[in-house]
Amino acid sequence: MKVFATNLKQLLMQPPVKGKTVLGLDPGYRTGCKVAVVDDTGKVLDTAVIYPTHSEQKIAQSKRKLLELIKKHNVDIISIGNGTASKETEMFAADAIKEADHTVYYMVVSEAGASVYSASKLAATELPELDLTLRSAVSIARRLQDPLAELVKIEPKAIGVGQYQHDMPQKRLGETLDGVVEDCVNSVGADLNTASPALLLRVSGLNATVCKNIVAYREENGAFSSRAELKKVPKLGPKAFEQCAGFLRVPESRNPLDRTAVHPESYATAKELLKLVGYTDSEIRSAKFADLAAKVKAFGTKNLSQQLSIGLPTLDDIVKELSKPGRDPRDEMPKPMLRTDVLDINDLKEGMELTGTVRRSATNSSSTRPRC
């Protein structure tokens, strides 16, 4: 069970690729390769179907179409699903982007669960105008931009977290994987003004009704300006606010503490801490606390905890959050491998540094060999 939980966490905690226009490719042979272009917010800009594994004429047409979409939408990265025909599609994309009018990178991503998402009620609600097959391409593009926000839309067991998962007690497996998803969402936090209902649903203290009310409230009243405004959301009572507030971020808030994981209950303590170590009101408003840890150490952590009447672990958590407002734990994970033309061993050059996975593929019943 631990292996499945670890595999799921690795998928969910992959660093997002922010601020980029992405073209998603859902590979296929007979029915072609589905294409979807999404902007840096995940909004669908364009869709198409190309045939990069068919005749030479079809391949040429597919290349022209791909380059047309890249130029039209100024695509930064191509996200390629790792399913059937992935290798052929990768080779086609790597060859095509050599002719692009600007530098375009590509990356192969896990497409596990994309078909499940595309056939779900959620996908039909989010993308009602798109054919079921094209929704998979949208999901593949978005899961490069923000894997966590996209994968929470899929039941964890449907993502595929390891061999023999179907041999495990399904109820226990489901509970374990649900717990992993909730832990990941709460450790990263959710942007109150952009998070989808599916992401909000994984935040502690929120249920489906409250999540819908949050989205409806911001659609009617505009972006939230503070965490305190959450209390105006229908059916979000004091208990729910107490549970969820620390996991919801409001980057647009004038209060810098609303952008951190510091809970509103600790705001007074955090402000008192900052003043004790010498920060002025203007410095507090501008949220410039890079040297906070050094000031706390110089003042004495034990002395501070006694004056503030809080435990050392709580003090440590507040200092970490204030030192790096908006800190994303995914930033500490290995960065996505964005590539342009490294397809096999012959493309490697002296001085290159690459990260990758070596898989073992059976060549006969008695032996295996590494395959790049």
C-alpha positions as semicolon CSV with decimal commas, in nm:
position;residue;x (nm);y (nm);z (nm)
1;M;0,000;0,000;0,000
2;K;0,290;0,233;0,078
3;V;0,430;0,191;-0,275
4;F;0,100;0,296;-0,433
5;A;0,078;0,600;-0,205
6;T;0,436;0,700;-0,293
7;N;0,375;0,662;-0,667
8;L;0,062;0,877;-0,649
9;K;0,238;1,145;-0,446
10;Q;0,518;1,165;-0,702
11;L;0,263;1,223;-0,979
12;L;0,069;1,485;-0,784
13;M;0,372;1,677;-0,658
14;Q;0,543;1,730;-0,992
15;P;0,637;2,098;-1,028
16;P;0,395;2,301;-1,241
17;V;0,503;2,480;-1,557
18;K;0,351;2,825;-1,510
19;G;0,288;3,108;-1,752
20;K;0,321;2,900;-2,070
21;T;0,092;2,827;-2,363
22;V;0,086;2,449;-2,406
23;L;-0,012;2,227;-2,697
24;G;-0,131;1,886;-2,583
25;L;-0,092;1,578;-2,804
26;D;-0,291;1,263;-2,728
27;P;-0,111;1,005;-2,950
28;G;-0,292;0,742;-3,155
29;Y;-0,252;0,528;-3,466
30;R;-0,574;0,457;-3,657
31;T;-0,786;0,745;-3,524
32;G;-0,503;0,997;-3,537
33;C;-0,343;1,221;-3,279
34;K;-0,574;1,460;-3,095
35;V;-0,446;1,814;-3,046
36;A;-0,550;2,085;-2,802
37;V;-0,391;2,424;-2,734
38;V;-0,448;2,587;-2,394
39;D;-0,333;2,926;-2,270
40;D;-0,140;2,987;-1,948
41;T;-0,465;2,967;-1,746
42;G;-0,572;2,636;-1,902
43;K;-0,837;2,790;-2,129
44;V;-0,883;2,598;-2,454
45;L;-0,776;2,806;-2,755
46;D;-0,787;2,554;-3,039
47;T;-0,826;2,184;-3,122
48;A;-0,745;1,958;-3,416
49;V;-0,677;1,600;-3,524
50;I;-0,355;1,512;-3,710
51;Y;-0,214;1,187;-3,848
52;P;0,164;1,174;-3,786
53;T;0,183;0,791;-3,819
54;H;-0,001;0,751;-4,151
55;S;0,119;0,810;-4,510
56;E;0,389;1,058;-4,607
57;Q;0,121;1,292;-4,739
58;K;-0,068;1,277;-4,408
59;I;0,255;1,332;-4,213
60;A;0,335;1,643;-4,421
61;Q;-0,017;1,778;-4,367
62;S;0,012;1,706;-3,995
63;K;0,340;1,893;-3,973
64;R;0,194;2,196;-4,147
65;K;-0,106;2,194;-3,914
66;L;0,113;2,161;-3,605
67;L;0,339;2,449;-3,713
68;E;0,031;2,657;-3,797
69;L;-0,106;2,611;-3,444
70;I;0,235;2,682;-3,288
71;K;0,266;3,009;-3,478
72;K;-0,099;3,115;-3,436
73;H;-0,101;3,075;-3,058
74;N;0,270;3,130;-2,988
75;V;0,298;2,787;-2,825
76;D;0,583;2,748;-2,575
77;I;0,572;2,375;-2,495
78;I;0,425;2,059;-2,644
79;S;0,291;1,806;-2,392
80;I;0,285;1,450;-2,530
81;G;0,095;1,163;-2,370
82;N;0,297;0,850;-2,298
83;G;0,041;0,598;-2,427
84;T;0,004;0,416;-2,759
85;A;0,209;0,576;-3,043
86;S;0,385;0,806;-2,798
87;K;0,735;0,740;-2,934
88;E;0,632;0,800;-3,294
89;T;0,449;1,118;-3,195
90;E;0,751;1,237;-2,998
91;M;0,979;1,185;-3,299
92;F;0,731;1,368;-3,523
93;A;0,702;1,662;-3,282
94;A;1,079;1,688;-3,232
95;D;1,126;1,699;-3,610
96;A;0,844;1,951;-3,662
97;I;0,958;2,206;-3,403
98;K;1,291;2,242;-3,584
99;E;1,094;2,440;-3,843
100;A;0,902;2,654;-3,592
101;D;0,947;3,031;-3,602
102;H;1,052;3,034;-3,234
103;T;1,198;2,793;-2,979
104;V;0,947;2,528;-2,874
105;Y;1,015;2,258;-2,616
106;Y;0,834;1,932;-2,561
107;M;0,785;1,689;-2,275
108;V;0,633;1,343;-2,246
109;V;0,384;1,325;-1,958
110;S;0,181;1,046;-1,801
111;E;-0,161;1,024;-1,960
112;A;-0,290;0,785;-1,693
113;G;-0,655;0,854;-1,625
114;A;-0,698;1,098;-1,915
115;S;-0,956;0,875;-2,085
116;V;-1,143;0,835;-1,756
117;Y;-1,154;1,213;-1,714
118;S;-1,266;1,274;-2,072
119;A;-1,571;1,049;-2,023
120;S;-1,662;1,192;-1,681
121;K;-1,949;1,425;-1,593
122;L;-1,692;1,680;-1,475
123;A;-1,525;1,691;-1,818
124;A;-1,865;1,723;-1,985
125;T;-1,939;2,020;-1,759
126;E;-1,598;2,185;-1,810
127;L;-1,569;2,118;-2,184
128;P;-1,924;2,066;-2,315
129;E;-1,839;2,190;-2,664
130;L;-1,556;1,938;-2,719
131;D;-1,570;1,581;-2,843
132;L;-1,482;1,321;-2,581
133;T;-1,153;1,231;-2,755
134;L;-1,035;1,593;-2,765
135;R;-1,090;1,634;-2,392
136;S;-0,803;1,390;-2,332
137;A;-0,568;1,620;-2,524
138;V;-0,681;1,913;-2,308
139;S;-0,612;1,711;-1,993
140;I;-0,265;1,614;-2,119
141;A;-0,183;1,980;-2,185
142;R;-0,313;2,099;-1,848
143;R;-0,137;1,830;-1,647
144;L;0,195;1,974;-1,763
145;Q;0,088;2,321;-1,649
146;D;-0,036;2,206;-1,308
147;P;-0,037;1,828;-1,247
148;L;-0,202;1,855;-0,906
149;A;-0,492;2,074;-1,020
150;E;-0,564;1,842;-1,314
151;L;-0,517;1,502;-1,150
152;V;-0,751;1,580;-0,859
153;K;-1,032;1,565;-1,118
154;I;-0,973;1,191;-1,155
155;E;-1,048;0,918;-0,903
156;P;-0,704;0,823;-0,761
157;K;-0,745;0,452;-0,838
158;A;-0,810;0,538;-1,205
159;I;-0,476;0,718;-1,238
160;G;-0,284;0,389;-1,219
161;V;-0,047;0,393;-0,925
162;G;0,132;0,061;-0,968
163;Q;0,109;-0,302;-1,070
164;Y;-0,125;-0,527;-0,875
165;Q;-0,327;-0,235;-0,738
166;H;-0,641;-0,428;-0,838
167;D;-0,535;-0,716;-0,613
168;M;-0,544;-0,492;-0,305
169;P;-0,850;-0,446;-0,081
170;Q;-1,023;-0,175;-0,287
171;K;-1,186;0,007;0,003
172;R;-0,858;0,037;0,191
173;L;-0,671;0,136;-0,127
174;G;-0,927;0,404;-0,202
175;E;-0,907;0,549;0,148
176;T;-0,526;0,551;0,137
177;L;-0,508;0,722;-0,202
178;D;-0,776;0,975;-0,110
179;G;-0,568;1,061;0,196
180;V;-0,260;1,116;-0,022
181;V;-0,450;1,352;-0,253
182;E;-0,585;1,553;0,041
183;D;-0,239;1,576;0,202
184;C;-0,084;1,699;-0,125
185;V;-0,353;1,961;-0,185
186;N;-0,335;2,090;0,171
187;S;0,047;2,104;0,172
188;V;0,052;2,303;-0,154
189;G;-0,257;2,510;-0,077
190;A;-0,523;2,631;-0,318
191;D;-0,562;2,973;-0,477
192;L;-0,907;3,085;-0,366
193;N;-0,961;3,285;-0,685
194;T;-0,859;3,026;-0,943
195;A;-0,906;2,681;-0,785
196;S;-1,164;2,455;-0,950
197;P;-1,442;2,290;-0,749
198;A;-1,255;1,957;-0,785
199;L;-0,945;2,105;-0,621
200;L;-1,139;2,289;-0,351
201;L;-1,319;1,965;-0,264
202;R;-0,985;1,818;-0,150
203;V;-0,928;2,103;0,098
204;S;-0,995;2,009;0,460
205;G;-1,328;2,133;0,590
206;L;-1,498;2,184;0,251
207;N;-1,775;1,974;0,101
208;A;-1,921;1,970;-0,250
209;T;-2,197;2,220;-0,171
210;V;-1,961;2,475;-0,014
211;C;-1,715;2,438;-0,304
212;K;-1,989;2,520;-0,554
213;N;-2,092;2,815;-0,341
214;I;-1,734;2,948;-0,334
215;V;-1,713;2,936;-0,715
216;A;-2,060;3,091;-0,749
217;Y;-1,968;3,368;-0,504
218;R;-1,652;3,470;-0,694
219;E;-1,838;3,455;-1,027
220;E;-2,105;3,688;-0,890
221;N;-1,890;3,920;-0,677
222;G;-1,550;3,900;-0,842
223;A;-1,223;3,778;-0,692
224;F;-1,189;3,734;-0,317
225;S;-0,993;4,020;-0,164
226;S;-0,918;3,847;0,168
227;R;-0,960;3,522;0,359
228;A;-1,212;3,693;0,587
229;E;-1,443;3,735;0,287
230;L;-1,486;3,356;0,289
231;K;-1,725;3,399;0,580
232;K;-1,975;3,556;0,339
233;V;-2,001;3,233;0,135
234;P;-2,335;3,059;0,200
235;K;-2,316;2,748;0,420
236;L;-1,951;2,807;0,508
237;G;-1,981;2,829;0,886
238;P;-1,725;2,915;1,157
239;K;-1,614;2,553;1,197
240;A;-1,555;2,504;0,825
241;F;-1,370;2,837;0,808
242;E;-1,147;2,730;1,095
243;Q;-1,059;2,405;0,916
244;C;-1,007;2,536;0,562
245;A;-0,874;2,892;0,594
246;G;-0,508;2,798;0,641
247;F;-0,507;2,594;0,319
248;L;-0,657;2,866;0,098
249;R;-0,440;3,145;-0,042
250;V;-0,547;3,489;-0,165
251;P;-0,251;3,628;-0,366
252;E;-0,445;3,948;-0,443
253;S;-0,504;4,031;-0,075
254;R;-0,356;4,346;0,078
255;N;-0,279;4,145;0,391
256;P;0,046;3,956;0,320
257;L;-0,055;3,686;0,568
258;D;-0,345;3,589;0,341
259;R;-0,086;3,474;0,088
260;T;0,075;3,227;0,330
261;A;-0,022;2,909;0,515
262;V;-0,041;3,103;0,843
263;H;-0,391;3,049;0,983
264;P;-0,602;3,359;1,059
265;E;-0,605;3,254;1,425
266;S;-0,229;3,312;1,429
267;Y;-0,228;3,649;1,249
268;A;-0,202;3,847;1,573
269;T;0,084;3,625;1,691
270;A;0,264;3,658;1,356
271;K;0,238;4,039;1,361
272;E;0,357;4,050;1,722
273;L;0,652;3,829;1,628
274;L;0,751;4,063;1,345
275;K;0,740;4,368;1,567
276;L;0,937;4,197;1,844
277;V;1,226;4,125;1,608
278;G;1,228;4,480;1,474
279;Y;1,009;4,504;1,164
280;T;0,829;4,832;1,099
281;D;0,464;4,859;0,991
282;S;0,567;4,953;0,635
283;E;0,798;4,650;0,613
284;I;0,517;4,426;0,737
285;R;0,280;4,563;0,472
286;S;0,539;4,506;0,199
287;A;0,602;4,148;0,322
288;K;0,982;4,174;0,309
289;F;1,083;3,908;0,560
290;A;1,380;3,740;0,390
291;D;1,604;3,791;0,693
292;L;1,339;3,687;0,946
293;A;1,503;3,354;1,036
294;A;1,832;3,530;1,119
295;K;1,653;3,789;1,333
296;V;1,460;3,520;1,520
297;K;1,780;3,328;1,586
298;A;1,953;3,641;1,713
299;F;1,659;3,724;1,940
300;G;1,642;3,365;2,069
301;T;1,373;3,118;1,967
302;K;1,303;3,000;2,320
303;N;1,271;3,356;2,446
304;L;1,037;3,443;2,158
305;S;0,815;3,139;2,209
306;Q;0,775;3,230;2,577
307;Q;0,690;3,593;2,503
308;L;0,440;3,492;2,235
309;S;0,300;3,204;2,445
310;I;0,334;2,954;2,161
311;G;0,529;2,631;2,120
312;L;0,858;2,608;1,934
313;P;0,706;2,400;1,646
314;T;0,438;2,666;1,589
315;L;0,700;2,941;1,594
316;D;0,913;2,748;1,348
317;D;0,617;2,702;1,111
318;I;0,528;3,073;1,120
319;V;0,890;3,175;1,053
320;K;0,917;2,936;0,756
321;E;0,595;3,066;0,604
322;L;0,679;3,434;0,652
323;S;1,035;3,389;0,521
324;K;0,898;3,257;0,191
325;P;0,543;3,385;0,136
326;G;0,358;3,171;-0,117
327;R;0,614;2,893;-0,081
328;D;0,527;2,592;-0,297
329;P;0,675;2,260;-0,173
330;R;0,670;2,135;-0,532
331;D;0,951;2,379;-0,614
332;E;1,186;2,149;-0,423
333;M;1,107;1,857;-0,656
334;P;1,310;1,784;-0,974
335;K;1,216;2,027;-1,251
336;P;1,026;1,903;-1,560
337;M;1,251;1,777;-1,841
338;L;1,180;2,013;-2,130
339;R;1,351;1,888;-2,444
340;T;1,395;1,982;-2,808
341;D;1,575;1,702;-2,993
342;V;1,722;1,436;-2,761
343;L;1,552;1,119;-2,887
344;D;1,819;0,851;-2,857
345;I;2,180;0,792;-2,750
346;N;2,314;0,943;-3,075
347;D;2,166;1,284;-2,988
348;L;2,377;1,315;-2,673
349;K;2,672;1,554;-2,680
350;E;2,962;1,605;-2,445
351;G;2,871;1,834;-2,156
352;M;2,497;1,761;-2,158
353;E;2,329;1,692;-1,825
354;L;1,999;1,504;-1,848
355;T;1,772;1,334;-1,601
356;G;1,569;1,031;-1,706
357;T;1,433;0,690;-1,625
358;V;1,590;0,364;-1,748
359;R;1,320;0,105;-1,802
360;R;1,372;-0,267;-1,846
361;S;1,194;-0,434;-2,134
362;A;1,177;-0,812;-2,179
363;T;1,331;-0,924;-2,509
364;N;1,266;-1,292;-2,447
365;S;1,145;-1,518;-2,170
366;S;1,481;-1,538;-1,994
367;S;1,655;-1,204;-2,027
368;T;1,602;-0,829;-2,013
369;R;1,801;-0,532;-2,127
370;P;1,799;-0,157;-2,054
371;R;1,616;0,053;-2,308
372;C;1,652;0,432;-2,350
